[in-house]
Each structure stands twice: as structure tokens, then as C-alpha cells.
Amino acid sequence: MTSLNNITKVITKKIRIGRGIGSGKGKTSGRGVKGQKSRSGVAIKSFEGGQMPLYRRLPKRGFKTINRSKIAKVNLDKIQHYIEKKTISSKDIINHKLLKKLKIINKNTQFLKILGNGDIKDKIKIEAHLISKSAKEKLEKNGGTIEIKKNIEK
């Protein structure tokens, strides 16, 4: 059995390539003689010697929709946080344009969805394209109003 005191860390020196014959890695620096692999800047990635490469053998799965609409999701606790910070006034109508202007949501989003995470203390008016059931219940319980818009604004 060895005790912890007897264990020593083995430190290996870095091999310095291309530093003369005596180093053992001089002249061709361990790359052999001539050919594609001996040159710098050449990488033969995923080449399997003419065999069908793995990335081509595996099936492709799914696709990304080109015309996917970008939906900004905002939770009630985030709205409450901005009201407390006085970034948003509780008297304002909270809508897509206002949140874009204040840079709370991304400028590239097309729709606004209100989610019900957290609680809202103030009575507020919201204009959104989509809303979750829990968010709607919390807003109505608190005396707030929600208007659901149908069109896309850009």
C-alpha cells in the first residue's frame, strides 16, 4: 500500500518539434516524407479512405422551417420586475411595440406571447398576439385586461 505522501506527480516535458536531429523530432518533424499529410494547413477531416463517411451513412433527421414566425415570450414576473424598476408604467398599454422600444424583447420578433410564470401585483393593460391560460387567469384575477391581436406587425 502506498500512502498519500509517497505519490508524486509525473511531469513530462513538452516535445519541441523541428529543433534539430538530436531532438528526435527534427528535419521532417515526425510527419514523414512528402505527400499531402506532410504539408501545413491540410486536414483530411472525415475522410475514411474512400469508404462512405459516417456523416453520409447516417440518416438525416427533421428540418428547419424557413418561414418560421419568431415569437417573443414574456413572463408575468418579468413584466412586474420592469414595473417595479419603473421602466414600464402600470398605466401604459404593454404591447409588442413598447417592449421592442424598451429593448426588453428582440427587434426581430413578430409576435408577443405572455406566459404565466410569477405573479403580477399591478392592474395592467396588455395587447398581445398569444397568451397562456394561467397568465390570463392571473391578469383577470388582478383586475387587468388583455386584448388579443390577430395581425402581424412588423
XYZ file of N, CA, C and O in Angstrom:
616
model
N 0.834 -1.200 0.000
C 0.000 0.000 0.000
C 0.867 1.249 0.000
O 1.853 1.312 0.708
N 0.427 2.215 -0.776
C 1.173 3.475 -0.803
C 0.390 4.532 -0.056
O -0.834 4.586 -0.125
N 1.086 5.326 0.676
C 0.418 6.414 1.389
C 0.376 7.637 0.482
O 1.057 7.702 -0.542
N -0.427 8.591 0.838
C -0.579 9.803 0.049
C 0.709 10.608 -0.058
O 0.926 11.333 -1.020
N 1.585 10.473 0.938
C 2.839 11.228 0.939
C 3.802 10.743 -0.144
O 4.632 11.492 -0.635
N 3.726 9.450 -0.503
C 4.667 8.879 -1.460
C 4.266 9.116 -2.914
O 5.064 8.888 -3.804
N 3.014 9.527 -3.160
C 2.559 9.741 -4.527
C 3.123 11.064 -5.043
O 2.955 12.108 -4.428
N 3.822 10.974 -6.168
C 4.375 12.190 -6.773
C 3.770 12.368 -8.152
O 3.435 11.391 -8.825
N 3.652 13.587 -8.560
C 3.086 13.914 -9.860
C 4.184 13.817 -10.910
O 5.268 14.370 -10.741
N 3.889 13.089 -12.002
C 4.866 12.940 -13.080
C 4.639 14.069 -14.072
O 3.545 14.235 -14.595
N 5.680 14.839 -14.296
C 5.595 15.958 -15.218
C 6.434 15.626 -16.443
O 7.629 15.358 -16.334
N 5.779 15.622 -17.613
C 6.510 15.348 -18.847
C 6.776 16.663 -19.569
O 5.915 17.537 -19.593
N 7.952 16.743 -20.161
C 8.317 17.945 -20.897
C 7.599 17.984 -22.224
O 7.338 16.935 -22.831
N 7.286 19.164 -22.697
C 6.660 19.358 -24.000
C 7.684 19.028 -25.084
O 8.846 19.442 -25.000
N 7.262 18.259 -26.080
C 8.167 17.912 -27.175
C 8.264 19.100 -28.111
O 7.246 19.590 -28.619
N 9.506 19.578 -28.331
C 9.725 20.715 -29.218
C 10.056 20.181 -30.602
O 11.132 19.619 -30.820
N 9.109 20.323 -31.515
C 9.216 19.758 -32.854
C 10.056 20.668 -33.747
O 9.961 21.891 -33.674
N 10.875 20.045 -34.620
C 11.662 20.787 -35.610
C 12.831 21.532 -35.015
O 13.177 22.629 -35.457
N 13.469 20.960 -34.003
C 14.598 21.625 -33.355
C 15.896 20.818 -33.498
O 16.645 20.657 -32.551
N 16.112 20.219 -34.669
C 17.382 19.538 -34.950
C 17.319 18.038 -34.772
O 16.430 17.494 -34.114
N 18.318 17.353 -35.340
C 18.386 15.890 -35.352
C 18.377 15.306 -33.946
O 17.708 14.324 -33.666
N 19.131 15.894 -33.037
C 19.286 15.371 -31.681
C 17.988 15.291 -30.898
O 17.869 14.511 -29.955
N 16.997 16.052 -31.268
C 15.749 16.051 -30.505
C 14.888 14.826 -30.793
O 13.983 14.498 -30.044
N 15.173 14.167 -31.933
C 14.353 13.015 -32.312
C 13.134 13.413 -33.118
O 12.447 12.578 -33.683
N 12.836 14.686 -33.146
C 11.712 15.212 -33.934
C 12.211 16.364 -34.802
O 11.568 17.397 -34.912
N 13.374 16.173 -35.402
C 13.940 17.212 -36.254
C 13.606 16.960 -37.708
O 12.817 16.077 -38.036
N 14.201 17.685 -38.601
C 14.045 17.572 -40.049
C 12.587 17.566 -40.478
O 11.986 18.600 -40.689
N 11.954 16.411 -40.579
C 10.569 16.354 -41.065
C 9.558 16.467 -39.920
O 8.345 16.410 -40.145
N 10.029 16.590 -38.721
C 9.188 16.807 -37.527
C 8.155 15.706 -37.300
O 7.035 15.954 -36.868
N 8.507 14.474 -37.641
C 7.609 13.353 -37.375
C 6.476 13.215 -38.368
O 5.552 12.436 -38.167
N 6.563 13.977 -39.498
C 5.486 13.926 -40.491
C 5.820 13.003 -41.677
O 5.052 12.945 -42.632
N 6.928 12.350 -41.636
C 7.312 11.502 -42.768
C 7.889 12.336 -43.896
O 8.323 13.462 -43.679
N 7.906 11.788 -45.108
C 8.498 12.485 -46.234
C 7.431 12.795 -47.272
O 6.665 11.923 -47.661
N 7.376 14.016 -47.724
C 6.482 14.495 -48.781
C 5.018 14.070 -48.579
O 4.641 13.581 -47.534
N 4.228 14.358 -49.551
C 2.828 13.951 -49.517
C 1.924 14.974 -48.842
O 2.378 15.916 -48.194
N 0.606 14.769 -48.999
C -0.399 15.727 -48.517
C -0.327 15.929 -47.000
O -0.412 17.041 -46.509
N -0.139 14.847 -46.269
C -0.153 14.945 -44.800
C 1.091 15.616 -44.230
O 1.102 16.018 -43.077
N 2.134 15.739 -45.025
C 3.345 16.392 -44.524
C 3.259 17.902 -44.653
O 4.030 18.623 -44.046
N 2.323 18.389 -45.449
C 2.193 19.833 -45.675
C 1.426 20.496 -44.540
O 0.613 19.855 -43.872
N 1.659 21.792 -44.378
C 0.908 22.511 -43.351
C -0.428 22.966 -43.924
O -0.560 23.154 -45.133
N -1.402 23.142 -43.047
C -2.701 23.659 -43.463
C -3.574 22.635 -44.150
O -4.581 22.979 -44.743
N -3.207 21.354 -44.120
C -4.013 20.327 -44.763
C -4.611 19.437 -43.696
O -3.902 18.906 -42.846
N -5.927 19.307 -43.714
C -6.595 18.408 -42.784
C -7.559 17.560 -43.595
O -8.347 18.083 -44.371
N -7.455 16.262 -43.433
C -8.340 15.369 -44.168
C -9.424 14.937 -43.175
O -9.388 13.839 -42.626
N -10.344 15.850 -42.928
C -11.390 15.583 -41.936
C -12.426 14.651 -42.519
O -12.830 14.800 -43.668
N -12.886 13.735 -41.738
C -13.940 12.777 -42.042
C -13.658 11.953 -43.300
O -14.559 11.373 -43.877
N -12.397 11.893 -43.745
C -12.061 11.047 -44.881
C -11.721 9.670 -44.342
O -10.894 9.521 -43.448
N -12.407 8.667 -44.859
C -12.239 7.314 -44.337
C -11.660 6.386 -45.401
O -12.113 5.248 -45.570
N -10.710 6.894 -46.177
C -10.017 6.063 -47.144
C -10.895 5.595 -48.285
O -10.725 4.482 -48.778
N -11.846 6.392 -48.679
C -12.723 6.016 -49.789
C -13.995 5.318 -49.340
O -14.953 5.191 -50.093
N -14.004 4.856 -48.092
C -15.238 4.266 -47.532
C -16.265 5.377 -47.353
O -15.890 6.519 -47.135
N -17.540 5.039 -47.462
C -18.600 6.041 -47.300
C -18.492 6.647 -45.897
O -18.576 5.929 -44.903
N -18.286 7.959 -45.777
C -18.073 8.576 -44.468
C -19.294 8.443 -43.544
O -20.424 8.347 -44.033
N -19.022 8.472 -42.253
C -20.079 8.279 -41.255
C -21.186 9.309 -41.405
O -22.365 8.972 -41.354
N -20.828 10.574 -41.657
C -21.849 11.621 -41.755
C -22.761 11.408 -42.960
O -23.874 11.913 -43.006
N -22.317 10.655 -43.963
C -23.172 10.352 -45.118
C -23.919 9.033 -44.947
O -24.913 8.790 -45.630
N -23.426 8.162 -44.053
C -24.096 6.882 -43.811
C -25.328 7.048 -42.924
O -26.271 6.287 -43.036
N -25.294 8.025 -42.047
C -26.398 8.218 -41.101
C -27.551 8.966 -41.759
O -27.327 9.849 -42.583
N -28.808 8.634 -41.379
C -29.951 9.321 -41.989
C -30.080 10.754 -41.488
O -29.694 11.067 -40.365
N -30.599 11.595 -42.337
C -30.854 12.987 -41.953
C -32.189 13.020 -41.215
O -33.131 12.332 -41.600
N -32.276 13.840 -40.172
C -33.490 13.882 -39.368
C -34.042 15.297 -39.300
O -33.308 16.227 -38.995
N -35.344 15.445 -39.565
C -36.037 16.711 -39.367
C -35.609 17.790 -40.348
O -34.826 17.574 -41.253
N -36.175 18.974 -40.153
C -35.842 20.116 -40.986
C -36.162 21.394 -40.227
O -36.871 21.379 -39.229
N -35.638 22.503 -40.703
C -35.928 23.798 -40.105
C -36.853 24.555 -41.046
O -36.569 24.695 -42.231
N -37.956 25.049 -40.506
C -38.913 25.786 -41.305
C -38.307 27.122 -41.712
O -37.802 27.865 -40.862
N -38.378 27.443 -42.987
C -37.796 28.675 -43.496
C -38.608 29.878 -43.020
O -38.064 30.883 -42.575
N -39.928 29.785 -43.102
C -40.808 30.915 -42.767
C -41.298 30.880 -41.326
O -42.402 31.329 -41.045
N -40.494 30.343 -40.422
C -40.918 30.227 -39.027
C -41.117 31.614 -38.415
O -40.269 32.490 -38.555
N -42.255 31.798 -37.767
C -42.513 33.097 -37.139
C -41.797 33.156 -35.797
O -41.783 32.188 -35.043
N -41.202 34.290 -35.526
C -40.435 34.469 -34.292
C -41.349 35.039 -33.213
O -41.858 36.148 -33.351
N -41.523 34.279 -32.149
C -42.419 34.671 -31.063
C -41.586 35.069 -29.853
O -40.754 34.305 -29.390
N -41.834 36.286 -29.347
C -41.179 36.740 -28.114
C -42.036 36.281 -26.947
O -43.232 36.536 -26.917
N -41.427 35.565 -25.996
C -42.156 35.065 -24.833
C -41.759 35.895 -23.615
O -40.578 36.022 -23.310
N -42.772 36.447 -22.935
C -42.515 37.275 -21.753
C -43.374 36.752 -20.616
O -44.583 36.581 -20.763
N -42.746 36.499 -19.475
C -43.465 36.034 -18.294
C -44.008 37.211 -17.492
O -43.479 38.325 -17.567
N -45.047 36.940 -16.706
C -45.655 37.991 -15.883
C -44.672 38.550 -14.853
O -44.687 39.743 -14.572
N -43.819 37.672 -14.294
C -42.856 38.159 -13.298
C -41.853 39.139 -13.909
O -41.396 40.065 -13.249
N -41.533 38.966 -15.199
C -40.626 39.892 -15.879
C -41.300 41.255 -16.061
O -40.670 42.300 -15.865
N -42.580 41.234 -16.424
C -43.332 42.488 -16.566
C -43.401 43.201 -15.219
O -43.166 44.411 -15.136
N -43.686 42.444 -14.154
C -43.750 43.021 -12.805
C -42.392 43.609 -12.396
O -42.337 44.679 -11.801
N -41.324 42.916 -12.758
C -39.970 43.393 -12.444
C -39.710 44.755 -13.098
O -39.183 45.670 -12.455
N -40.104 44.912 -14.363
C -39.886 46.173 -15.071
C -40.811 47.279 -14.550
O -40.442 48.453 -14.601
N -41.984 46.907 -14.048
C -42.877 47.905 -13.437
C -42.267 48.413 -12.132
O -42.268 49.617 -11.853
N -41.702 47.505 -11.346
C -41.063 47.881 -10.078
C -39.817 48.733 -10.311
O -39.505 49.625 -9.528
N -39.090 48.452 -11.394
C -37.910 49.249 -11.748
C -38.285 50.586 -12.381
O -37.422 51.413 -12.648
N -39.589 50.752 -12.655
C -40.142 51.960 -13.279
C -39.671 52.139 -14.725
O -39.616 53.243 -15.240
N -39.324 51.019 -15.381
C -39.024 51.042 -16.812
C -40.340 51.114 -17.569
O -40.448 51.799 -18.579
N -41.336 50.384 -17.061
C -42.683 50.388 -17.631
C -43.618 50.984 -16.587
O -43.531 50.647 -15.412
N -44.528 51.851 -17.028
C -45.543 52.383 -16.127
C -46.731 51.435 -16.135
O -47.086 50.876 -17.170
N -47.367 51.246 -14.986
C -48.531 50.348 -14.906
C -49.738 50.937 -15.633
O -50.697 50.235 -15.936
N -49.687 52.238 -15.950
C -50.776 52.887 -16.690
C -50.638 52.685 -18.205
O -51.588 52.832 -18.948
N -49.419 52.352 -18.670
C -49.170 52.136 -20.102
C -49.859 50.870 -20.598
O -50.062 49.922 -19.839
N -50.164 50.863 -21.889
C -50.625 49.634 -22.529
C -49.367 48.876 -22.943
O -48.577 49.358 -23.749
N -49.176 47.702 -22.349
C -47.977 46.910 -22.628
C -48.237 46.099 -23.895
O -49.106 45.239 -23.922
N -47.496 46.434 -24.952
C -47.667 45.733 -26.218
C -46.311 45.453 -26.865
O -45.259 45.796 -26.315
N -46.370 44.858 -28.032
C -45.171 44.451 -28.764
C -44.269 45.638 -29.073
O -43.051 45.581 -28.885
N -44.852 46.743 -29.528
C -44.066 47.938 -29.899
C -43.344 48.534 -28.693
O -42.178 48.923 -28.787
N -44.036 48.620 -27.559
C -43.441 49.196 -26.346
C -42.259 48.350 -25.876
O -41.194 48.888 -25.563
N -42.436 47.036 -25.844
C -41.367 46.147 -25.382
C -40.172 46.166 -26.332
O -39.025 46.058 -25.902
N -40.423 46.315 -27.640
C -39.331 46.445 -28.606
C -38.583 47.753 -28.391
O -37.362 47.796 -28.419
N -39.348 48.831 -28.174
C -38.751 50.156 -27.993
C -37.861 50.197 -26.755
O -36.786 50.798 -26.763
N -38.298 49.522 -25.686
C -37.514 49.481 -24.449
C -36.432 48.403 -24.472
O -35.726 48.212 -23.487
N -36.328 47.680 -25.611
C -35.334 46.621 -25.805
C -35.460 45.490 -24.786
O -34.474 44.882 -24.379
N -36.690 45.217 -24.384
C -36.955 44.094 -23.488
C -37.051 42.806 -24.307
O -36.634 41.750 -23.868
N -37.588 42.928 -25.529
C -37.633 41.791 -26.442
C -36.832 42.126 -27.699
O -36.566 43.290 -27.975
N -36.484 41.099 -28.445
C -35.670 41.245 -29.648
C -36.435 41.984 -30.741
O -37.630 41.776 -30.916
N -35.734 42.823 -31.488
C -36.374 43.628 -32.534
C -36.849 42.781 -33.707
O -37.679 43.222 -34.487
N -36.334 41.563 -33.859
C -36.698 40.706 -34.984
C -37.946 39.866 -34.741
O -38.384 39.150 -35.630
N -38.512 39.918 -33.547
C -39.688 39.098 -33.255
C -40.921 39.669 -33.934
O -41.035 40.878 -34.131
N -41.854 38.760 -34.289
C -43.066 39.163 -34.987
C -44.297 39.102 -34.085
O -45.259 39.821 -34.308
N -44.285 38.206 -33.110
C -45.430 38.021 -32.223
C -45.008 38.172 -30.771
O -43.841 37.998 -30.435
N -45.975 38.445 -29.915
C -45.736 38.541 -28.478
C -46.633 37.542 -27.774
O -47.845 37.514 -28.007
N -46.031 36.702 -26.933
C -46.806 35.747 -26.144
C -46.536 36.017 -24.671
O -45.385 36.144 -24.251
N -47.600 36.112 -23.886
C -47.495 36.331 -22.446
C -47.642 34.984 -21.753
O -48.616 34.265 -21.981
N -46.660 34.656 -20.909
C -46.672 33.400 -20.158
C -46.938 33.680 -18.681
O -46.658 34.780 -18.187
N -47.449 32.680 -17.965
C -47.935 32.892 -16.604
C -46.972 32.593 -15.481
O -47.412 32.353 -14.357
N -45.682 32.611 -15.713
C -44.719 32.343 -14.645
C -44.620 33.575 -13.735
O -44.403 34.682 -14.207
N -44.767 33.399 -12.442
C -44.689 34.508 -11.491
C -46.051 35.155 -11.273
O -47.061 34.716 -11.801
N -46.054 36.201 -10.455
C -47.295 36.911 -10.127
C -47.206 38.361 -10.562
O -46.121 38.936 -10.638
N -48.362 38.935 -10.812
C -48.444 40.355 -11.163
C -49.238 41.052 -10.069
O -50.273 40.576 -9.662
N -48.699 42.162 -9.553
C -49.357 42.857 -8.443
C -50.183 44.037 -8.926
O -51.159 44.409 -8.303
N -49.772 44.651 -10.031
C -50.434 45.849 -10.527
C -51.545 45.511 -11.514
O -51.511 44.474 -12.177
N -52.486 46.434 -11.630
C -53.561 46.310 -12.607
C -53.031 46.895 -13.919
O -52.748 48.089 -14.000
N -52.855 46.042 -14.930
C -52.240 46.494 -16.182
C -53.087 46.108 -17.392
O -53.931 45.222 -17.319
N -52.824 46.815 -18.506
C -53.459 46.505 -19.789
C -52.391 45.937 -20.709
O -51.322 46.528 -20.863
N -52.719 44.791 -21.328
C -51.767 44.139 -22.228
C -52.412 43.891 -23.584
O -53.559 43.473 -23.661
N -51.640 44.180 -24.640
C -52.025 43.807 -26.003
C -51.001 42.787 -26.467
O -49.819 43.087 -26.540
N -51.456 41.563 -26.776
C -50.540 40.509 -27.215
C -51.195 39.671 -28.294
O -52.403 39.734 -28.499
N -50.388 38.908 -28.989
C -50.896 38.027 -30.031
C -51.361 36.699 -29.436
O -52.308 36.098 -29.915
N -50.647 36.225 -28.396
C -50.954 34.949 -27.754
C -50.830 35.101 -26.252
O -50.076 35.950 -25.766
N -51.554 34.259 -25.494
C -51.457 34.282 -24.033
C -51.750 32.891 -23.493
O -52.593 32.175 -24.041
N -51.054 32.508 -22.437
C -51.307 31.211 -21.820
C -52.516 31.318 -20.888
O -52.886 32.407 -20.453
N -53.134 30.166 -20.592
C -54.320 30.146 -19.725
C -54.007 30.701 -18.343
O -54.764 31.498 -17.792
N -52.862 30.269 -17.776
C -52.501 30.702 -16.420
C -52.258 32.210 -16.364
O -52.643 32.877 -15.399
N -51.653 32.764 -17.415
C -51.387 34.208 -17.452
C -52.706 34.971 -17.533
O -52.886 35.994 -16.860
N -53.638 34.478 -18.332
C -54.937 35.132 -18.486
C -55.694 35.131 -17.163
O -56.264 36.151 -16.761
N -55.682 33.988 -16.471
C -56.359 33.877 -15.167
C -55.764 34.845 -14.155
O -56.492 35.531 -13.434
N -54.426 34.915 -14.086
C -53.752 35.795 -13.125
C -54.050 37.267 -13.412
O -54.243 38.052 -12.487
N -54.066 37.646 -14.691
C -54.356 39.034 -15.063
C -55.789 39.412 -14.700
O -56.032 40.474 -14.133
N -56.753 38.548 -15.045
C -58.161 38.833 -14.775
C -58.451 38.837 -13.277
O -59.274 39.624 -12.804
N -57.782 37.968 -12.524
C -57.948 37.918 -11.066
C -57.476 39.225 -10.427
O -58.049 39.706 -9.459
N -56.456 39.814 -11.036
C -55.867 41.046 -10.510
C -56.575 42.305 -11.010
O -56.244 43.404 -10.598
N -57.520 42.148 -11.937
C -58.253 43.301 -12.462
C -57.648 43.887 -13.734
O -58.082 44.925 -14.215
N -56.660 43.221 -14.295
C -56.028 43.679 -15.535
C -56.822 43.230 -16.747
O -57.709 42.389 -16.653
N -56.525 43.826 -17.902
C -57.218 43.449 -19.131
C -56.218 42.981 -20.181
O -55.065 43.426 -20.194
N -56.694 42.080 -21.029
C -55.859 41.564 -22.114
C -56.620 41.668 -23.423
O -57.786 41.323 -23.485
N -55.949 42.218 -24.437
C -56.529 42.285 -25.772
C -55.660 41.427 -26.681
O -54.448 41.633 -26.767
N -56.292 40.454 -27.353
C -55.542 39.557 -28.218
C -55.629 40.045 -29.652
O -56.723 40.206 -30.201
N -54.458 40.318 -30.242
C -54.384 40.844 -31.606
C -54.264 39.663 -32.564
O -53.656 38.653 -32.248
N -54.799 39.823 -33.760
C -54.772 38.746 -34.747
C -53.754 38.983 -35.851
O -53.319 38.072 -36.500
N -53.379 40.230 -36.104
C -52.499 40.534 -37.242
C -51.034 40.558 -36.845
O -50.690 40.687 -35.677
N -50.189 40.464 -37.863
C -48.741 40.522 -37.639
C -48.290 41.963 -37.836
O -48.606 42.588 -38.834
N -47.539 42.482 -36.863
C -46.976 43.835 -37.025
C -45.492 43.722 -37.284
O -44.817 42.882 -36.712
N -45.006 44.546 -38.184
C -43.572 44.495 -38.498
C -42.954 45.865 -38.390
O -43.554 46.865 -38.440
